[in-house]
Coordinates of C-alpha atoms in Angstrom, one line a residue:
Chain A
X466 CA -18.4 -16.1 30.0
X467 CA -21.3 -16.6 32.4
X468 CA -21.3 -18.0 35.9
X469 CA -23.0 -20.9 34.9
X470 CA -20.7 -22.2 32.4
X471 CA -17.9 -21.5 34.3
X472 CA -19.7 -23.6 37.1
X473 CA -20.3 -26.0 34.2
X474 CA -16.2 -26.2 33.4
X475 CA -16.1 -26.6 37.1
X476 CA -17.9 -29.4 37.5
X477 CA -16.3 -30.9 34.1
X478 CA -12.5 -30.9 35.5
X479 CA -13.8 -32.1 38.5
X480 CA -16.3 -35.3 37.4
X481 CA -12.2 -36.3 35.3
X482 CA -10.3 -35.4 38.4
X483 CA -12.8 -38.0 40.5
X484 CA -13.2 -40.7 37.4
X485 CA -9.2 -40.5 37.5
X486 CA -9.0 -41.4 41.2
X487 CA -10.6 -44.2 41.0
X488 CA -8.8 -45.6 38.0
X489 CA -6.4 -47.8 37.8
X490 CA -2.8 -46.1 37.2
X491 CA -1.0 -46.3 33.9
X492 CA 2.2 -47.4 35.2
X493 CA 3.4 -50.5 37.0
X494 CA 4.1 -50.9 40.5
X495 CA 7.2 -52.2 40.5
X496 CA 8.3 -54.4 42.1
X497 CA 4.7 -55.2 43.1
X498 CA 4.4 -56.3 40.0
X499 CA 5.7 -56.7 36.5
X500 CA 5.4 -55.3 33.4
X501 CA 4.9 -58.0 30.5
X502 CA 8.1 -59.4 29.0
X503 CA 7.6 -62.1 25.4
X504 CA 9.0 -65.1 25.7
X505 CA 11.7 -63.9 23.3
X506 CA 13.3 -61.8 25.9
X507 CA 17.0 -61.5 25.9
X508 CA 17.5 -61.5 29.6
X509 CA 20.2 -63.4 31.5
X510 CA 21.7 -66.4 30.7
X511 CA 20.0 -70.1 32.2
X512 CA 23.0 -73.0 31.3
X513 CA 21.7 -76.4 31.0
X514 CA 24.5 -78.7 32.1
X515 CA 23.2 -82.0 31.8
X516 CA 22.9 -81.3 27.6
X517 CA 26.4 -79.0 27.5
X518 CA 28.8 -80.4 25.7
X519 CA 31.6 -78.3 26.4
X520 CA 31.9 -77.6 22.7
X521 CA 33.1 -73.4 23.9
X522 CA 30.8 -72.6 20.6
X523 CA 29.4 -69.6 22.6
X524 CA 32.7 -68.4 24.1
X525 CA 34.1 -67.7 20.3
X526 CA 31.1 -66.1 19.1
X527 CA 30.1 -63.9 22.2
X528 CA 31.7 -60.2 21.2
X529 CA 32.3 -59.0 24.1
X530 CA 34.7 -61.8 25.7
X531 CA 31.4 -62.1 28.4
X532 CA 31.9 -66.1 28.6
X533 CA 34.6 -67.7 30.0
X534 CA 34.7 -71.7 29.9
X535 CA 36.2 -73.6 32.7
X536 CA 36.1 -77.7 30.8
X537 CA 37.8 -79.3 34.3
X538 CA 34.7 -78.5 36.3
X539 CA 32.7 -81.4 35.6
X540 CA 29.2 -82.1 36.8
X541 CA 28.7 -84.7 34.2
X542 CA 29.9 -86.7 31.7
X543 CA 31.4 -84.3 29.5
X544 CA 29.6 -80.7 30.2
X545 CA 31.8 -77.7 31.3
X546 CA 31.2 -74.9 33.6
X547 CA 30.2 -71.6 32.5
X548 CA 31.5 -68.2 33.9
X549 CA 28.9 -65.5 33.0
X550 CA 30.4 -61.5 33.0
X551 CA 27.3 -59.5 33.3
X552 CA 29.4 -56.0 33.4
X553 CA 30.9 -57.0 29.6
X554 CA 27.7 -58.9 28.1
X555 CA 25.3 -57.1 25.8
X556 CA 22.4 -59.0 25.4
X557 CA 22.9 -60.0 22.0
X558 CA 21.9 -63.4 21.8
X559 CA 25.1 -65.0 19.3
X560 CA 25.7 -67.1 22.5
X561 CA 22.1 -68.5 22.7
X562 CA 22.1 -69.1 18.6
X563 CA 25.7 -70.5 18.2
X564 CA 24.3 -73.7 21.0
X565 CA 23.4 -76.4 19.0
X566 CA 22.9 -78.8 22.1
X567 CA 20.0 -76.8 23.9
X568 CA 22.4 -75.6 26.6
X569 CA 21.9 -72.3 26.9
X570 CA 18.6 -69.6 27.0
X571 CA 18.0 -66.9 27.6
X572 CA 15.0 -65.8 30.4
X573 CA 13.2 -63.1 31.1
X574 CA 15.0 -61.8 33.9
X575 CA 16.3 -58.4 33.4
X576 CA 16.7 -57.1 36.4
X577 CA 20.2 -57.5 37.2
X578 CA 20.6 -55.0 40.2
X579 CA 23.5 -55.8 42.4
X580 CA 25.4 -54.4 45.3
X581 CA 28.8 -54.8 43.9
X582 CA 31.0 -55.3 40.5
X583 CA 31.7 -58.6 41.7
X584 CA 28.0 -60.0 42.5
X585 CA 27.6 -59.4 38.4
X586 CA 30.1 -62.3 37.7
X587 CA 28.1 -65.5 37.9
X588 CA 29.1 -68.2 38.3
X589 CA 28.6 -72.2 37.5
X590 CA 25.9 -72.6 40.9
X591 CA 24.1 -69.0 39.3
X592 CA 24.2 -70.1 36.1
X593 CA 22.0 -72.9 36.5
X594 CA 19.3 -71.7 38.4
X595 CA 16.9 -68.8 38.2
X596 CA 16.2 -69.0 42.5
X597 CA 18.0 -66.0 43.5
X598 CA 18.4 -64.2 46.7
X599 CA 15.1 -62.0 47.5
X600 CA 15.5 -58.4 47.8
X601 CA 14.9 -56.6 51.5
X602 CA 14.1 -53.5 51.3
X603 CA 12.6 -51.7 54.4
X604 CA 11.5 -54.5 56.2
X605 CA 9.2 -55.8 53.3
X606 CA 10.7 -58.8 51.2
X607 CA 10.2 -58.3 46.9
X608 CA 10.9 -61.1 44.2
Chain B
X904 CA 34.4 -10.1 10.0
X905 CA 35.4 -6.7 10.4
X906 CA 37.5 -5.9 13.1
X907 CA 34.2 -3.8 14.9
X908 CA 32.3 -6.4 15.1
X909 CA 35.0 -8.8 16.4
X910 CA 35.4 -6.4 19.1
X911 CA 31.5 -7.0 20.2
X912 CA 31.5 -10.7 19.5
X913 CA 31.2 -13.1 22.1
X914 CA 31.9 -16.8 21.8
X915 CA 29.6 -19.5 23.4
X916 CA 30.2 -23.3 23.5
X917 CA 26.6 -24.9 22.2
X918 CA 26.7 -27.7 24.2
X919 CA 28.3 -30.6 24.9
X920 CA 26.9 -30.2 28.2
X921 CA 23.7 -28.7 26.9
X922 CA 20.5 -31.2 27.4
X923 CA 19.6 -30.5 23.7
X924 CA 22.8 -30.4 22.1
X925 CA 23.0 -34.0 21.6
X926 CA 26.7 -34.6 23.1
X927 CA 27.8 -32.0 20.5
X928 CA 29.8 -28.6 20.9
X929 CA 29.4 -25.9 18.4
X930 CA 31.1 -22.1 19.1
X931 CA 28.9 -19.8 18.5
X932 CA 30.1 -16.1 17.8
X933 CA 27.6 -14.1 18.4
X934 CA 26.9 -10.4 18.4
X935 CA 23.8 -9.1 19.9
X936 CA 21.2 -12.1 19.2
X937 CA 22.8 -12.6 16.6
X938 CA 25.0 -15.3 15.8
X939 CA 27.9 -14.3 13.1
X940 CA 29.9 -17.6 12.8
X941 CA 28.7 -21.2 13.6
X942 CA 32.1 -24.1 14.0
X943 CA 30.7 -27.4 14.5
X944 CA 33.4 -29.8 16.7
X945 CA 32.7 -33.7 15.9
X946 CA 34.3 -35.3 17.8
X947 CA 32.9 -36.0 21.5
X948 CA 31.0 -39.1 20.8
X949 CA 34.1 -40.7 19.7
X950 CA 34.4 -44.6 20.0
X951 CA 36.2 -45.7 17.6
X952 CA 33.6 -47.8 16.0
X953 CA 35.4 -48.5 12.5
X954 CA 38.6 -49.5 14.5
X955 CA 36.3 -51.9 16.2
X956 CA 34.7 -53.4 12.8
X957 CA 38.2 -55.4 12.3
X958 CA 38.1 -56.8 15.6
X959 CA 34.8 -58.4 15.2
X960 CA 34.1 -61.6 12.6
X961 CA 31.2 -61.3 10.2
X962 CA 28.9 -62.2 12.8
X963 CA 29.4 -59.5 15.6
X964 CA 30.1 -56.8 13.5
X965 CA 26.2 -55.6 12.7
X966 CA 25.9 -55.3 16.8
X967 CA 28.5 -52.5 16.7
X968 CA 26.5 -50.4 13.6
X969 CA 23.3 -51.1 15.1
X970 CA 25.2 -49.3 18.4
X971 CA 25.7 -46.6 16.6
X972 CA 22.5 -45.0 16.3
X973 CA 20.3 -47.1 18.3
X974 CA 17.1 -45.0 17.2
X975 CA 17.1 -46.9 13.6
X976 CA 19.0 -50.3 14.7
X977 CA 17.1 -51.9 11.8
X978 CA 18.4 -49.4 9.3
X979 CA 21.9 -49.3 10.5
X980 CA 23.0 -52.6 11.0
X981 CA 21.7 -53.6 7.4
X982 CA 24.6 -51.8 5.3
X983 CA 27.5 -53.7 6.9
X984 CA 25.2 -57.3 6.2
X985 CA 24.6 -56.7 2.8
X986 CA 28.1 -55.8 2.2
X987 CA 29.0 -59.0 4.2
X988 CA 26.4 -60.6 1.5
X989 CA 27.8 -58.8 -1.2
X990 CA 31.7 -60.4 -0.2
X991 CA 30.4 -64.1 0.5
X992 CA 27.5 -64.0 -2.3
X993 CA 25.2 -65.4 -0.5
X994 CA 21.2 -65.6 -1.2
X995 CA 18.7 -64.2 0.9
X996 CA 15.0 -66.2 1.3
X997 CA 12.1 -64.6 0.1
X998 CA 10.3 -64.0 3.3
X999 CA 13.4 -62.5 4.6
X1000 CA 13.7 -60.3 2.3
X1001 CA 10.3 -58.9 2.7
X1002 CA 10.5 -59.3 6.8
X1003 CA 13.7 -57.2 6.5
X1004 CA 12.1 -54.5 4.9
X1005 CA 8.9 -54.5 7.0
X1006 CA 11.2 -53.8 10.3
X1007 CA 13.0 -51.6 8.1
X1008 CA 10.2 -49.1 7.3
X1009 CA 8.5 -49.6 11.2
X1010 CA 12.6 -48.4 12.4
X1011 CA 12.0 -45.5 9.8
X1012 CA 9.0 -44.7 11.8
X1013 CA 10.1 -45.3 15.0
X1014 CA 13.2 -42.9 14.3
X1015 CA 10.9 -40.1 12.7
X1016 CA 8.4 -40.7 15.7
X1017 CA 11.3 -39.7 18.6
X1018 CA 12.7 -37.1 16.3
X1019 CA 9.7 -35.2 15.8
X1020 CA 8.7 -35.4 19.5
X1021 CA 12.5 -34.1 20.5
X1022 CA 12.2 -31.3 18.0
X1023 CA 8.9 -30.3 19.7
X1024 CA 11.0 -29.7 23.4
X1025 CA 13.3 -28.0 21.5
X1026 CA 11.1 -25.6 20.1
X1027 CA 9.9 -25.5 23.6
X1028 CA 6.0 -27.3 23.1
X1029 CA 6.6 -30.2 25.6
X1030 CA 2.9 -31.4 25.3
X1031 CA 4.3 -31.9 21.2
X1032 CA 7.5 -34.2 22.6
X1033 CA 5.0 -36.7 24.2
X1034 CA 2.3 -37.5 21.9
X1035 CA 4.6 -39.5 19.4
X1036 CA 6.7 -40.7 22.1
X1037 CA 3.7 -42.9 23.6
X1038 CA 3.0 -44.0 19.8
X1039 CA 6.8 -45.0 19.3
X1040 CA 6.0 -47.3 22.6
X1041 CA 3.8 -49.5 20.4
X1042 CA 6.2 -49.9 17.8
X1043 CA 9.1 -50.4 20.7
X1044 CA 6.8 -53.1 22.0
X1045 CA 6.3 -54.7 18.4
X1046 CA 10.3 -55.0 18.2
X1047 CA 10.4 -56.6 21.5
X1048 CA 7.8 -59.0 20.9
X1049 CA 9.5 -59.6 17.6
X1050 CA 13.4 -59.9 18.6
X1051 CA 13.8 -59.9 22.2
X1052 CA 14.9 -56.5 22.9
X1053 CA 13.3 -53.2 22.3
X1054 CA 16.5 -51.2 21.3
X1055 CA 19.8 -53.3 20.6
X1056 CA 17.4 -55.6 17.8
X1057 CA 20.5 -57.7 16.2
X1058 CA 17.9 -58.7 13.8
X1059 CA 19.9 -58.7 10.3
X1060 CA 22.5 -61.5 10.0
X1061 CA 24.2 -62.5 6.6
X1062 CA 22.1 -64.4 4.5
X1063 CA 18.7 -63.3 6.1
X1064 CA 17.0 -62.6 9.3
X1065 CA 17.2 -64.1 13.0
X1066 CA 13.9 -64.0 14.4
X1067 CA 10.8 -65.2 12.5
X1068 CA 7.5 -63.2 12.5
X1069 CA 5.1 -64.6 14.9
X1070 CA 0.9 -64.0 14.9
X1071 CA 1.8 -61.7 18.5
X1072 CA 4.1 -59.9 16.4
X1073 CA 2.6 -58.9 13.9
X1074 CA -0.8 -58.2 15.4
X1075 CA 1.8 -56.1 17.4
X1076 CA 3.0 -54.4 14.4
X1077 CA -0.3 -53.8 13.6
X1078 CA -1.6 -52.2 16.6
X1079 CA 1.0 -49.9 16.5
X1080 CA 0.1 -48.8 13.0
X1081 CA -4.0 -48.6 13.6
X1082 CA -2.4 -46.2 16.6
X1083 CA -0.5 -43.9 14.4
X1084 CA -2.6 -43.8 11.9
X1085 CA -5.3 -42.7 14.1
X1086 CA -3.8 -40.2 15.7
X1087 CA -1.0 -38.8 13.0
X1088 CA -3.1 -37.0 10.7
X1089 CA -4.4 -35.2 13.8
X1090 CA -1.2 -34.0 15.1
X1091 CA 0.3 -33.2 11.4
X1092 CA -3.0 -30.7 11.2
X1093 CA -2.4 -29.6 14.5
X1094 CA 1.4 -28.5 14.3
X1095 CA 1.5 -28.0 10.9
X1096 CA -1.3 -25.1 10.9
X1097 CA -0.3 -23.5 14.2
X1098 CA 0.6 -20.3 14.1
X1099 CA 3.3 -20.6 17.4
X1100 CA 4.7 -23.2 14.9
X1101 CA 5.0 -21.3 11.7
X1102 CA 6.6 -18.3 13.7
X1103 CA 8.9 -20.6 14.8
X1104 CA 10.2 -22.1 11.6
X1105 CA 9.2 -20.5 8.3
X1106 CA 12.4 -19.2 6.7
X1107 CA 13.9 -20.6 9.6
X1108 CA 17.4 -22.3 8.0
X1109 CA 16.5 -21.9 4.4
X1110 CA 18.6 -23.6 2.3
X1111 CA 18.3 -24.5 -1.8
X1112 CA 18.6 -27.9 -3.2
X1113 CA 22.0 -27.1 -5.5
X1114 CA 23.2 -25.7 -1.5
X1115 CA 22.0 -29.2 -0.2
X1116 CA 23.8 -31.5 -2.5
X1117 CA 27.1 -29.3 -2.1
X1118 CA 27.2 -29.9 1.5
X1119 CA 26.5 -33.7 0.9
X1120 CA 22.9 -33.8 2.3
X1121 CA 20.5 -36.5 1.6
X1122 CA 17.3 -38.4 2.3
X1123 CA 14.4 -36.0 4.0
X1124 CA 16.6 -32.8 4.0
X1125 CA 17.2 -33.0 -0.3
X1126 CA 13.8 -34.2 -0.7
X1127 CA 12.2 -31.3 1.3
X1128 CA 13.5 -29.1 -1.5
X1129 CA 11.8 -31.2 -3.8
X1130 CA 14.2 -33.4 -5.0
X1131 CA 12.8 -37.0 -5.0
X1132 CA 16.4 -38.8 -4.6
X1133 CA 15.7 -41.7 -2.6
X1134 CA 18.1 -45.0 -2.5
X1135 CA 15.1 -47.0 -2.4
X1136 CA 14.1 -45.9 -5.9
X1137 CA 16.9 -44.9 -7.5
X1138 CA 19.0 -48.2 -6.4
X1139 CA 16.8 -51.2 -6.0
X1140 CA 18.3 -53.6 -3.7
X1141 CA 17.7 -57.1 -4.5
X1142 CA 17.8 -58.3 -1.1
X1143 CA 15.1 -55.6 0.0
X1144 CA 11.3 -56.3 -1.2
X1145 CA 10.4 -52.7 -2.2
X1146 CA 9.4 -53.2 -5.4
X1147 CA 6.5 -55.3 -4.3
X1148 CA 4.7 -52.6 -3.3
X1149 CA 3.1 -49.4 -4.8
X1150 CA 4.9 -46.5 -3.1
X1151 CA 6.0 -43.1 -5.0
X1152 CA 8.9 -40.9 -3.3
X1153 CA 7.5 -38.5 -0.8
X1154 CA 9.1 -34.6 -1.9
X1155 CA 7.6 -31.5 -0.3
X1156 CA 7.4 -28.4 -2.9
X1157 CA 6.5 -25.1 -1.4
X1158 CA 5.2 -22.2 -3.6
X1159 CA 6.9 -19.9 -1.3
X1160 CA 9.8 -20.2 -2.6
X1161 CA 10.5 -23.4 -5.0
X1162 CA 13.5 -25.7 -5.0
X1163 CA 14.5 -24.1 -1.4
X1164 CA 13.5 -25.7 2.0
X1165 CA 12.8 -24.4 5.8
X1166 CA 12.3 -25.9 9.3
X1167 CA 9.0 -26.2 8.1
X1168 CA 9.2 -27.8 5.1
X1169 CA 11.3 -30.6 6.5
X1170 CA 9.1 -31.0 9.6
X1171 CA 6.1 -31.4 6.7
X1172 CA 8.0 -34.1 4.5
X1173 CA 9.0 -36.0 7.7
X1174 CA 5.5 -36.1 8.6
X1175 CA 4.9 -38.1 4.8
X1176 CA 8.0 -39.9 5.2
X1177 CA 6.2 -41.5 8.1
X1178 CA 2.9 -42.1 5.9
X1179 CA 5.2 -43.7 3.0
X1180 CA 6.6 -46.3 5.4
X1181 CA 3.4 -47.2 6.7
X1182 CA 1.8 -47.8 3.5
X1183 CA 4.8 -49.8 2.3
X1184 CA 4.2 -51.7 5.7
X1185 CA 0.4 -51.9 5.6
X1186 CA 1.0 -53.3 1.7
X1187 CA 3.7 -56.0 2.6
X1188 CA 2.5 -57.6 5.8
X1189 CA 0.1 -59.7 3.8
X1190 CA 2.7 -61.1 1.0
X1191 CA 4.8 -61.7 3.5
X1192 CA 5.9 -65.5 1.5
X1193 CA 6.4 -69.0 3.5
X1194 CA 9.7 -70.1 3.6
X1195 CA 13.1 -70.7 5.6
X1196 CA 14.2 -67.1 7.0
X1197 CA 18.3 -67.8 6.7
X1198 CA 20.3 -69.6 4.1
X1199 CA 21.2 -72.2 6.6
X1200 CA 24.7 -72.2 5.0
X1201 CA 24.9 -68.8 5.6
X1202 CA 26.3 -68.8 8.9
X1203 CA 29.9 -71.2 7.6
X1204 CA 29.7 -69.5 4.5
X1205 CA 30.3 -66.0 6.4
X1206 CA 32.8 -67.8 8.8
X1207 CA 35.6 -67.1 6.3
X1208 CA 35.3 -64.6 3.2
X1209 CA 37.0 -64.5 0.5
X1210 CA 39.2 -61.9 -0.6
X1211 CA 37.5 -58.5 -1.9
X1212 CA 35.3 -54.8 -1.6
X1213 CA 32.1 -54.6 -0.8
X1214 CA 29.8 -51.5 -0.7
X1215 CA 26.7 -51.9 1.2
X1216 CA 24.3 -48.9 1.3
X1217 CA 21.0 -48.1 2.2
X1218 CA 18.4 -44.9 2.9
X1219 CA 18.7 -44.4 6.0
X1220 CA 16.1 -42.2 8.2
X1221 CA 18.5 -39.6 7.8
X1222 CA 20.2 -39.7 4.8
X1223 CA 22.3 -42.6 2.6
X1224 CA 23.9 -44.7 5.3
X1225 CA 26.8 -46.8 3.7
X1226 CA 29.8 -49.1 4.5
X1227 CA 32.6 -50.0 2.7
X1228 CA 34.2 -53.6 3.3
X1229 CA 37.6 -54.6 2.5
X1230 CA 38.4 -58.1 4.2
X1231 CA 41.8 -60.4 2.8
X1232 CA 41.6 -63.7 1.7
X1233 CA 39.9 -66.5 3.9
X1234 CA 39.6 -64.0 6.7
X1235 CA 37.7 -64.0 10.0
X1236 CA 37.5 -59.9 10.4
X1237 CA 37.0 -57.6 7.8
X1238 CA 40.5 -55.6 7.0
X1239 CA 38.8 -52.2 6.7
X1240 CA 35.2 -50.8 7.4
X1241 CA 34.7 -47.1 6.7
X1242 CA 31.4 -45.7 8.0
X1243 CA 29.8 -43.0 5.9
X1244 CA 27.1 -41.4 8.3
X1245 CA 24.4 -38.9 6.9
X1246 CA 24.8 -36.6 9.9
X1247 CA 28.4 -35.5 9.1
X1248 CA 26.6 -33.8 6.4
X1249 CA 24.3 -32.1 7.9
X1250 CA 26.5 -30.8 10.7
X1251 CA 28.7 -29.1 9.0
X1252 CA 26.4 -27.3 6.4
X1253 CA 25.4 -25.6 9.9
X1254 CA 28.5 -23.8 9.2
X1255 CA 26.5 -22.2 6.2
X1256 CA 23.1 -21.9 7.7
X1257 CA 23.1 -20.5 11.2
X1258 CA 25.3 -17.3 10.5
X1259 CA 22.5 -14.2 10.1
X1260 CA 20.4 -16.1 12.5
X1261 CA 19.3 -15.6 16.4
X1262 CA 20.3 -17.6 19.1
X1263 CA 17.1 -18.7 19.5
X1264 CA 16.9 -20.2 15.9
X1265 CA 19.8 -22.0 16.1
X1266 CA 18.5 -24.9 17.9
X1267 CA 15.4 -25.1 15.3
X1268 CA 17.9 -25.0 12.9
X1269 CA 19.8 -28.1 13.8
X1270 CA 16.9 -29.0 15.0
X1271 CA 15.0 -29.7 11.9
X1272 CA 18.0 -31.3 10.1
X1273 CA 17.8 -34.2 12.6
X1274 CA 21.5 -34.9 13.8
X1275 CA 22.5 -38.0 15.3
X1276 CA 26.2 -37.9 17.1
X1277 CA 26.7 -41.6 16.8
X1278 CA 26.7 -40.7 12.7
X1279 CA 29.4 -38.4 12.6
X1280 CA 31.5 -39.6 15.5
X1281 CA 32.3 -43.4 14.1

């Protein structure tokens, strides 16, 4: 092997090495930014109370006993509050189908981080909103 | 063993603490390098899955299979829905039937794409494990795109499919297929004729077919020995779409020793299983037919069954996958649902291959048979 094309294999690794450095990178800064989720992500759970109907259909067919139902808390005619158990629910999406009223969704929020067991229980004021607390994390606010 | 040699043996636990022993134990005895006596212990992955089949209606009951091996969700959770079919006699659409077996045959990639990548770190050629692991992306993406999640699917249901193909879908779908049949052929060359390879695994595990079928093997590990006994062939399913499409059985026959099979052999037919199911794909995505995707009956129809056995069964990436359903009359859970994995098979016929062996071969060994511990431990 001559000096030249050593010097040639040199230069090679290191015209990559500089085209690399100036690329963008192949993963995503998160939380900066996102990576792209289809509309038919089976995130958490967005409840619609103005069209429930307190009808419980997605309490019987969730299989992992996620939903609980509470029918006296009343924020309209005859719609029911919904008790979401993040720890027990698997994402299936039985809930979702077994609505017939447009109800209940799911989003595309599947970042469910929380401090404790507890935070992962959401309930009725949760349920109906995707605003959620922003995250602080050395001095610099994400979300 | 005589009683020498028991004096030299050692015993090591294989795992289940060992990154590539899959959550398994096996005791080795070995003497020297060499191992004298393989015992395979199921039994660490167990959660009960059967037990929780007659807690679960009709509906809920395909999330638990598909649980249990999450690498081919499509494959797995279809056995208990056509037995739930079977029971309830109910009619699947046309374009479901062709949609289920599309995400059928890209799960049969998927699976084959992660296994050969893991076998790669296990022979210890980590630049092997992530080639196919960015392809499989694609195809994890296509899923996503498809059903909403890219592991946990839940896309079977009795009496057809859930989600409905989409344009973003399938040019999804697609995409991921242009990529691996891009770049397949050049990593199937690459492995397949280099020699660090064929040290590795020629002769490595050799077993013959009449061996294969004692233990209760099937799918890629019978057909390396060049047996073409395939579910797909041999029992048509009428609520699958494969015989709209041209496809012949993918066997591998080596002249090295006929109607017998090494690691390398079933590395080389898994490499054509993966160019079957993307034919079968490539063929069906344009017939896929208009229609409704779900007997909209289905769903009170498989409220309540009636009394009776059902057998649902299909060719799994690893072997026949089946489930036998027993449900009483007008009942809301099944009575009994008995699992019948295809690794339970193939883990215990390493009883019969690894003694006479090195260490070091033993994890090519189990290695190329492509366990999965969710398939033995139901």
């Amino acid at each position: 092997m001559g000096f030249f094309s050593t010097l040639g294999d040199i230069f090679r690794v290191l015209r990559h090495t500089f085209r690399q450095t100036m690329t963008r990178p192949f993963t995503y800064f998160y939380p900066f930014e996102d990576r792209y989720y289809p509309d038919t992500t089976r995130g958490r759970h967005i409840h619609i109370r103005k069209n429930c109907t307190a009808c419980a259909q997605c309490v019987k067919a969730c299989p992992t006993i996620a939903i609980r139902i509470d029918k006296q808390d009343r924020m309209y005619e005859k719609d029911a509050a919904l008790h979401f158990d993040y720890t027990r629910c698997i994402f299936c999406g039985l809930c979702v189908q077994a609505c017939k009223f447009n109800a209940l969704f799911h989003t595309k929020i599947v970042d469910l981080s929380e401090e404790t067991r507890e935070d992962l229980q959401y309930g009725p004021d949760r349920m109906g909103t995707l605003e959620r607390k922003p995250l602080k994390w050395r001095g610099r606010t994400f979300r | 063993m005589c009683p020498e040699i028991v004096d030299e043996a050692a015993q090591v636990w294989f795992g289940p603490q060992h990154v590539s022993a899959h959550g398994w134990a096996t005791k080795l005895t070995i003497v020297g390098d060499y191992i004298v006596e393989c015992d395979p212990n199921a039994g660490y992955f167990h959660r009960s899955a059967e037990k929780c089949l007659e807690f679960r209606n009709f509906q809920q009951g395909a999330l638990i299979m598909e649980r249990l091996c999450m690498l081919e969700a499509f494959l797995a959770e279809y056995p208990y829905v056509k037995a739930v079919e079977q029971i309830a006699q109910l009619d699947v659409p046309e374009r479901a039937r062709v949609m289920r077996t599309i995400m059928m045959e890209a799960s049969r990639i998927h699976s084959l794409q992660f296994w050969w990548g893991q076998f790669g770190a296990e022979l210890g050629l980590f630049a092997m494990t992530l080639w196919p692991w960015v392809d499989r992306e694609y195809f994890l993406d296509a899923f996503e795109e498809l059903t909403g999640s890219r592991h946990a699917v839940s896309y079977s249901a009795p009496g057809g499919v859930k989600y409905d193909f989409n344009e973003k879908s399938i040019k999804m779908l697609e995409r991921a297929l242009d990529r691996l049949e891009d770049r397949l052929p050049k990593f199937r060359d690459m492995i397949l004729r280099s020699p660090t390879f064929k040290l590795r695994t020629k002769k490595i595990g050799l077993f013959d077919a009449a061996q294969g079928l004692k233990w209760g093997l099937s799918g890629p590990n019978i057909k390396a020995c060049g047996i073409p006994m395939d579910l797909r062939k041999d029992d048509p399913d009428p609520n699958l779409a494969y015989e709209m499409c041209d496809w012949e059985v993918p066997v591998t026959t080596n002249e090295d020793h006929p109607g017998q099979c090494d690691a390398y052999d079933r590395m080389s037919q898994r490499f054509k299983e993966i160019e079957t199911s993307a034919s079968i794909i490539r063929q069906l995505l344009p017939q896929v037919p208009e229609g409704p995707i779900i007997d909209p009956k289905a769903r009170a129809k498989a409220n309540r069954l009636p009394e009776g056995e059902a057998y649902g069964r299909v060719e799994g990436t690893r072997g026949v996958t089946t489930l036998f359903l027993k449900t009483a009359d007008k009942a809301q859970t099944p009575y009994r649902a008995k699992i019948r994995g295809p690794c339970f098979a193939s883990y215990y016929s390493l009883k019969h291959l690894v003694p006479g062996s090195t260490f070091a071969d033993f994890v090519v060994i189990f290695g190329s048979l492509d366990p999965y511990p969710g398939w033995w431990d139901r």
